[in-house]
Amino acid sequence: MLRSALLVLTLSLLPLASQAQTVGTLDPKPLPPLANPTDPSVPAKELFGRRTRPAALEPESIGSYARGCVAGAAMLPIDGETWQVMRLSRNRNWGHPHLVSYLQRLAQRVPEINGWPGLLVGDISQPRGGPMLTGHASHQVGLDADVWLTPMPSRTLSRVEREELSATNMVRSDRLDIDPAVWTPQHTALIRAVARDREVARIFVNPAIKRALCREAGDDRSWLSKVRPMWGHNYHFHIRMACPRGDASCSNQAPPPRDDGCGAELANWFTPQMLNPKPGKPRPPLTLAQLPSECRRVLLAE
Ligand SMILES: [Zn+2]
């Protein structure tokens, strides 16, 4: 009871809070069929949330990170030598094949990057991307992935552990800095390495984590521009890839400002208004008609 009450509190304080501490189940119930799936007012998350397999189409990210879908998604296998997928019941270990192969290559490099045995991978996308019934405004085009800030253990986690294990909160309770009891140079090394990868467009971390990275970066500060402060992201960091070359319907974001982002921009995140944002009016959920038109084809494909 206390745990769920705390969770509700945390989620209400942090609009884009990590779901890493949300426990999953070994026995996910299939969603009941929709009474009127063709009704144009049906939220797109209800439609995409019911697709359990990818669309058998050429791989393509369609639309923008928070308004789109993915065709021909690939599955990140739940186990590799140097990664394990968490919260399997969510079926969100799908992404554009470019992202999935990037994650595999990144995971292979992790032991040499920071000495961890590997990565624990959280949500990527649904099999056809699109909006989700819970969590995440983005993660819609198969180019976003959450990676836990907890190292992979050197043993294979059980299915139960993958649902129930909690990630570690890296941020101090006043949210002004990292918690030195859990934050390590290995975290900095990992995020720095990912930020230096050309195909990575942005990384999202909690502002307290950005503050630590700014302090620990040393002389080469060029990689810091891609590391963007965001609410939540205190249990995991979020990797966002640029649109794969040739995906004509995929919209990149404007590149982040070129400076290291450690000055006034970061300081603004620690103002009372930013630390305690007033909950905005919930936006009406996206409908299929509000997604790029190709997403209808992705939704309905075999
Ligand atoms: Zn994310």
CSV table of C-alpha atoms and ligand atoms in Angstrom, one decimal:
chain,number,residue,atom,x,y,z
A,1,MET,CA,0.0,0.0,0.0
A,2,LEU,CA,2.6,2.5,1.1
A,3,ARG,CA,4.7,1.6,-1.9
A,4,SER,CA,1.9,2.3,-4.4
A,5,ALA,CA,0.9,5.5,-2.6
A,6,LEU,CA,4.5,6.7,-2.9
A,7,LEU,CA,4.6,5.8,-6.5
A,8,VAL,CA,1.4,7.7,-7.2
A,9,LEU,CA,2.9,10.7,-5.4
A,10,THR,CA,6.2,10.4,-7.4
A,11,LEU,CA,4.4,10.1,-10.7
A,12,SER,CA,2.3,13.1,-10.0
A,13,LEU,CA,5.3,15.2,-9.2
A,14,LEU,CA,7.2,14.1,-12.2
A,15,PRO,CA,5.2,14.4,-15.4
A,16,LEU,CA,7.6,12.2,-17.4
A,17,ALA,CA,8.6,10.0,-14.4
A,18,SER,CA,10.6,6.9,-14.9
A,19,GLN,CA,8.5,3.7,-14.8
A,20,ALA,CA,11.5,1.7,-13.9
A,21,GLN,CA,10.1,1.3,-10.4
A,22,THR,CA,6.7,0.2,-11.6
A,23,VAL,CA,6.4,-3.5,-11.1
A,24,GLY,CA,5.2,-5.8,-13.9
A,25,THR,CA,3.5,-9.2,-13.8
A,26,LEU,CA,4.4,-12.7,-15.0
A,27,ASP,CA,0.8,-13.1,-16.2
A,28,PRO,CA,-0.2,-10.2,-18.3
A,29,LYS,CA,-3.9,-10.2,-19.2
A,30,PRO,CA,-4.6,-9.7,-22.9
A,31,LEU,CA,-6.5,-6.5,-23.4
A,32,PRO,CA,-10.2,-7.0,-24.1
A,33,PRO,CA,-11.2,-6.4,-27.8
A,34,LEU,CA,-12.5,-2.9,-28.5
A,35,ALA,CA,-16.3,-2.5,-29.0
A,36,ASN,CA,-15.8,-0.1,-31.9
A,37,PRO,CA,-12.3,-0.3,-33.2
A,38,THR,CA,-13.1,1.8,-36.3
A,39,ASP,CA,-14.7,4.6,-34.4
A,40,PRO,CA,-12.5,7.6,-35.3
A,41,SER,CA,-12.6,8.8,-31.7
A,42,VAL,CA,-10.8,5.7,-30.4
A,43,PRO,CA,-7.5,6.8,-28.9
A,44,ALA,CA,-4.6,5.5,-31.0
A,45,LYS,CA,-3.0,4.0,-27.9
A,46,GLU,CA,-5.9,1.6,-27.6
A,47,LEU,CA,-5.2,0.4,-31.2
A,48,PHE,CA,-1.4,0.2,-31.1
A,49,GLY,CA,-1.5,-1.2,-27.6
A,50,ARG,CA,-3.4,-4.2,-29.0
A,51,ARG,CA,-0.8,-5.1,-31.6
A,52,THR,CA,1.4,-7.8,-30.3
A,53,ARG,CA,3.5,-8.4,-33.4
A,54,PRO,CA,5.3,-6.0,-35.7
A,55,ALA,CA,4.0,-4.9,-39.1
A,56,ALA,CA,5.5,-7.1,-41.8
A,57,LEU,CA,6.6,-4.2,-43.9
A,58,GLU,CA,10.0,-2.6,-44.8
A,59,PRO,CA,11.5,-1.1,-41.7
A,60,GLU,CA,10.7,2.5,-41.4
A,61,SER,CA,10.2,5.1,-38.6
A,62,ILE,CA,7.3,7.2,-39.5
A,63,GLY,CA,6.5,10.6,-38.0
A,64,SER,CA,8.0,12.2,-35.0
A,65,TYR,CA,9.1,10.8,-31.7
A,66,ALA,CA,5.9,11.6,-29.9
A,67,ARG,CA,3.5,11.3,-32.8
A,68,GLY,CA,4.3,8.3,-35.1
A,69,CYS,CA,4.8,4.6,-35.5
A,70,VAL,CA,7.3,2.1,-36.8
A,71,ALA,CA,7.0,-0.4,-39.6
A,72,GLY,CA,9.0,-3.6,-39.8
A,73,ALA,CA,10.3,-3.3,-36.2
A,74,ALA,CA,12.8,-5.8,-34.9
A,75,MET,CA,12.8,-7.4,-31.4
A,76,LEU,CA,15.7,-6.9,-29.1
A,77,PRO,CA,16.3,-10.5,-27.9
A,78,ILE,CA,15.6,-10.7,-24.2
A,79,ASP,CA,19.1,-12.0,-23.4
A,80,GLY,CA,22.5,-11.2,-24.9
A,81,GLU,CA,26.0,-11.8,-23.5
A,82,THR,CA,25.9,-8.1,-22.3
A,83,TRP,CA,22.3,-7.1,-22.0
A,84,GLN,CA,19.0,-8.3,-20.4
A,85,VAL,CA,15.6,-6.9,-21.2
A,86,MET,CA,13.5,-5.9,-18.2
A,87,ARG,CA,9.6,-5.9,-17.7
A,88,LEU,CA,9.0,-8.5,-20.4
A,89,SER,CA,5.3,-8.4,-19.8
A,90,ARG,CA,5.1,-5.0,-21.4
A,91,ASN,CA,6.2,-6.3,-24.8
A,92,ARG,CA,8.1,-3.1,-25.5
A,93,ASN,CA,11.4,-4.5,-26.6
A,94,TRP,CA,10.8,-3.6,-30.3
A,95,GLY,CA,12.4,-0.9,-32.3
A,96,HIS,CA,13.7,0.2,-35.7
A,97,PRO,CA,16.3,-2.4,-36.7
A,98,HIS,CA,18.9,0.4,-36.6
A,99,LEU,CA,18.2,1.1,-32.9
A,100,VAL,CA,18.1,-2.6,-32.0
A,101,SER,CA,21.4,-3.3,-33.7
A,102,TYR,CA,22.9,-0.1,-32.1
A,103,LEU,CA,21.8,-1.3,-28.6
A,104,GLN,CA,23.4,-4.7,-29.2
A,105,ARG,CA,26.7,-3.1,-30.3
A,106,LEU,CA,26.5,-0.6,-27.4
A,107,ALA,CA,25.9,-3.4,-24.9
A,108,GLN,CA,29.0,-5.3,-26.3
A,109,ARG,CA,31.2,-2.3,-25.6
A,110,VAL,CA,29.9,-1.8,-22.0
A,111,PRO,CA,32.5,-3.9,-20.2
A,112,GLU,CA,35.3,-1.9,-21.8
A,113,ILE,CA,33.4,1.4,-21.4
A,114,ASN,CA,32.8,1.2,-17.7
A,115,GLY,CA,33.5,-2.3,-16.5
A,116,TRP,CA,29.8,-3.2,-16.0
A,117,PRO,CA,28.9,-6.8,-17.1
A,118,GLY,CA,26.2,-5.2,-19.4
A,119,LEU,CA,23.0,-3.2,-19.6
A,120,LEU,CA,19.5,-3.7,-18.3
A,121,VAL,CA,17.2,-2.4,-21.0
A,122,GLY,CA,13.8,-1.0,-20.2
A,123,ASP,CA,11.1,0.2,-22.6
A,124,ILE,CA,11.9,0.6,-26.3
A,125,SER,CA,8.6,0.6,-28.3
A,126,GLN,CA,5.6,-1.4,-28.9
A,127,PRO,CA,5.7,-3.9,-31.9
A,128,ARG,CA,4.3,-1.2,-34.2
A,129,GLY,CA,5.3,1.8,-32.1
A,130,GLY,CA,2.6,4.4,-31.7
A,131,PRO,CA,1.2,5.9,-28.5
A,132,MET,CA,1.2,3.7,-25.4
A,133,LEU,CA,-1.5,3.0,-22.8
A,134,THR,CA,0.9,3.8,-20.0
A,135,GLY,CA,3.9,6.0,-19.6
A,136,HIS,CA,6.0,7.8,-22.3
A,137,ALA,CA,4.8,10.5,-24.6
A,138,SER,CA,7.6,9.6,-27.0
A,139,HIS,CA,9.0,6.1,-27.8
A,140,GLN,CA,6.5,6.0,-30.8
A,141,VAL,CA,8.8,5.6,-33.8
A,142,GLY,CA,11.1,2.9,-32.6
A,143,LEU,CA,14.1,5.2,-32.1
A,144,ASP,CA,13.9,5.7,-28.3
A,145,ALA,CA,15.2,3.3,-25.6
A,146,ASP,CA,15.4,3.5,-21.9
A,147,VAL,CA,18.5,2.0,-20.3
A,148,TRP,CA,18.6,1.4,-16.5
A,149,LEU,CA,21.2,3.2,-14.5
A,150,THR,CA,21.7,-0.1,-12.6
A,151,PRO,CA,24.4,-2.4,-14.0
A,152,MET,CA,23.4,-5.8,-15.4
A,153,PRO,CA,24.3,-8.4,-12.8
A,154,SER,CA,26.7,-11.1,-14.0
A,155,ARG,CA,23.9,-13.7,-13.9
A,156,THR,CA,20.7,-14.2,-15.8
A,157,LEU,CA,17.8,-12.6,-14.0
A,158,SER,CA,14.7,-14.7,-13.6
A,159,ARG,CA,11.4,-13.7,-15.2
A,160,VAL,CA,10.1,-12.7,-11.8
A,161,GLU,CA,13.1,-10.5,-11.1
A,162,ARG,CA,12.7,-8.9,-14.5
A,163,GLU,CA,9.2,-7.8,-13.5
A,164,GLU,CA,9.8,-6.9,-9.9
A,165,LEU,CA,13.4,-5.8,-9.5
A,166,SER,CA,13.6,-2.0,-8.8
A,167,ALA,CA,16.0,0.3,-10.5
A,168,THR,CA,18.1,2.6,-8.4
A,169,ASN,CA,17.2,6.2,-7.9
A,170,MET,CA,20.4,8.2,-8.7
A,171,VAL,CA,19.0,11.5,-7.4
A,172,ARG,CA,19.3,13.0,-3.9
A,173,SER,CA,16.0,13.5,-2.1
A,174,ASP,CA,16.1,17.3,-2.6
A,175,ARG,CA,16.5,16.6,-6.3
A,176,LEU,CA,19.3,19.2,-6.6
A,177,ASP,CA,22.1,16.7,-7.2
A,178,ILE,CA,22.9,13.1,-7.6
A,179,ASP,CA,23.0,10.8,-4.5
A,180,PRO,CA,26.8,10.2,-4.0
A,181,ALA,CA,26.0,6.9,-2.3
A,182,VAL,CA,24.9,5.4,-5.6
A,183,TRP,CA,26.3,7.6,-8.4
A,184,THR,CA,29.6,6.4,-9.8
A,185,PRO,CA,32.2,7.4,-12.4
A,186,GLN,CA,31.0,4.4,-14.3
A,187,HIS,CA,27.7,6.2,-14.9
A,188,THR,CA,29.5,9.2,-16.3
A,189,ALA,CA,31.6,7.0,-18.5
A,190,LEU,CA,28.6,5.2,-20.0
A,191,ILE,CA,26.6,8.3,-20.7
A,192,ARG,CA,29.6,10.0,-22.2
A,193,ALA,CA,30.3,7.1,-24.5
A,194,VAL,CA,26.7,7.0,-25.7
A,195,ALA,CA,26.6,10.7,-26.3
A,196,ARG,CA,29.7,10.5,-28.4
A,197,ASP,CA,28.0,8.0,-30.8
A,198,ARG,CA,27.2,9.8,-34.0
A,199,GLU,CA,23.8,8.1,-34.6
A,200,VAL,CA,22.6,9.2,-31.1
A,201,ALA,CA,20.7,12.5,-31.4
A,202,ARG,CA,19.8,13.1,-27.8
A,203,ILE,CA,20.0,11.6,-24.3
A,204,PHE,CA,17.6,12.5,-21.6
A,205,VAL,CA,18.7,12.5,-17.9
A,206,ASN,CA,17.3,14.1,-14.7
A,207,PRO,CA,18.6,17.6,-14.3
A,208,ALA,CA,20.5,16.5,-11.1
A,209,ILE,CA,22.3,14.0,-13.3
A,210,LYS,CA,23.1,16.6,-15.9
A,211,ARG,CA,24.6,18.7,-13.1
A,212,ALA,CA,26.9,15.8,-12.1
A,213,LEU,CA,27.9,15.2,-15.7
A,214,CYS,CA,28.7,18.9,-16.1
A,215,ARG,CA,30.9,18.7,-13.0
A,216,GLU,CA,32.6,15.5,-14.0
A,217,ALA,CA,33.1,16.1,-17.8
A,218,GLY,CA,36.6,17.6,-17.6
A,219,ASP,CA,38.0,19.4,-20.7
A,220,ASP,CA,36.1,17.7,-23.5
A,221,ARG,CA,32.7,19.1,-23.1
A,222,SER,CA,31.4,18.6,-26.7
A,223,TRP,CA,29.3,15.6,-25.8
A,224,LEU,CA,27.4,17.4,-23.1
A,225,SER,CA,25.2,19.2,-25.6
A,226,LYS,CA,23.3,16.0,-26.5
A,227,VAL,CA,22.6,15.2,-22.9
A,228,ARG,CA,19.3,17.0,-22.2
A,229,PRO,CA,17.7,17.6,-18.7
A,230,MET,CA,14.2,16.2,-18.3
A,231,TRP,CA,11.9,15.4,-15.4
A,232,GLY,CA,12.1,11.8,-14.2
A,233,HIS,CA,15.0,9.9,-15.8
A,234,ASN,CA,16.5,9.4,-12.4
A,235,TYR,CA,16.3,5.5,-12.6
A,236,HIS,CA,17.2,5.2,-16.3
A,237,PHE,CA,18.5,7.3,-19.1
A,238,HIS,CA,16.9,7.7,-22.4
A,239,ILE,CA,18.7,7.2,-25.7
A,240,ARG,CA,17.2,8.8,-28.8
A,241,MET,CA,18.6,8.0,-32.2
A,242,ALA,CA,18.4,10.2,-35.2
A,243,CYS,CA,16.1,9.2,-38.1
A,244,PRO,CA,17.7,6.4,-40.1
A,245,ARG,CA,19.0,7.6,-43.5
A,246,GLY,CA,16.4,7.0,-46.1
A,247,ASP,CA,13.4,7.0,-43.8
A,248,ALA,CA,11.6,9.8,-45.7
A,249,SER,CA,8.6,10.0,-43.4
A,250,CYS,CA,10.7,10.2,-40.2
A,251,SER,CA,11.1,13.7,-38.7
A,252,ASN,CA,14.3,14.6,-36.8
A,253,GLN,CA,14.2,17.2,-34.1
A,254,ALA,CA,16.2,20.3,-34.5
A,255,PRO,CA,19.7,19.6,-33.0
A,256,PRO,CA,20.1,20.7,-29.4
A,257,PRO,CA,22.0,24.0,-28.7
A,258,ARG,CA,25.7,23.5,-29.4
A,259,ASP,CA,27.0,24.7,-26.0
A,260,ASP,CA,27.4,22.3,-23.1
A,261,GLY,CA,24.1,23.3,-21.5
A,262,CYS,CA,25.7,23.6,-18.1
A,263,GLY,CA,24.9,27.3,-17.5
A,264,ALA,CA,21.7,29.2,-17.3
A,265,GLU,CA,19.7,26.5,-19.1
A,266,LEU,CA,20.5,23.9,-16.4
A,267,ALA,CA,20.1,26.4,-13.6
A,268,ASN,CA,16.6,27.0,-14.7
A,269,TRP,CA,15.7,23.4,-14.0
A,270,PHE,CA,16.3,24.0,-10.3
A,271,THR,CA,13.9,26.8,-9.9
A,272,PRO,CA,10.9,26.1,-7.7
A,273,GLN,CA,8.5,26.2,-10.7
A,274,MET,CA,10.6,23.6,-12.6
A,275,LEU,CA,11.2,21.4,-9.6
A,276,ASN,CA,7.5,21.4,-8.7
A,277,PRO,CA,5.7,21.8,-12.0
A,278,LYS,CA,2.0,22.3,-11.7
A,279,PRO,CA,0.2,19.4,-13.3
A,280,GLY,CA,-1.0,20.6,-16.6
A,281,LYS,CA,-4.5,19.7,-18.0
A,282,PRO,CA,-4.2,16.2,-19.4
A,283,ARG,CA,-4.2,16.5,-23.2
A,284,PRO,CA,-6.8,14.5,-25.1
A,285,PRO,CA,-5.3,11.3,-26.4
A,286,LEU,CA,-4.1,11.2,-30.0
A,287,THR,CA,-6.4,9.5,-32.4
A,288,LEU,CA,-5.3,7.5,-35.5
A,289,ALA,CA,-6.2,10.5,-37.7
A,290,GLN,CA,-3.7,12.7,-35.8
A,291,LEU,CA,-0.8,10.3,-36.6
A,292,PRO,CA,0.9,10.4,-40.0
A,293,SER,CA,-1.5,8.7,-42.5
A,294,GLU,CA,1.1,5.8,-43.1
A,295,CYS,CA,0.5,4.7,-39.5
A,296,ARG,CA,-2.9,3.4,-40.5
A,297,ARG,CA,-1.2,1.1,-43.0
A,298,VAL,CA,1.2,0.1,-40.2
A,299,LEU,CA,-1.6,-0.6,-37.8
A,300,LEU,CA,-3.6,-2.7,-40.3
A,301,ALA,CA,-0.7,-4.6,-42.0
A,302,GLU,CA,-0.3,-8.3,-41.5
B,1,ZN,ZN,12.3,7.0,-22.3
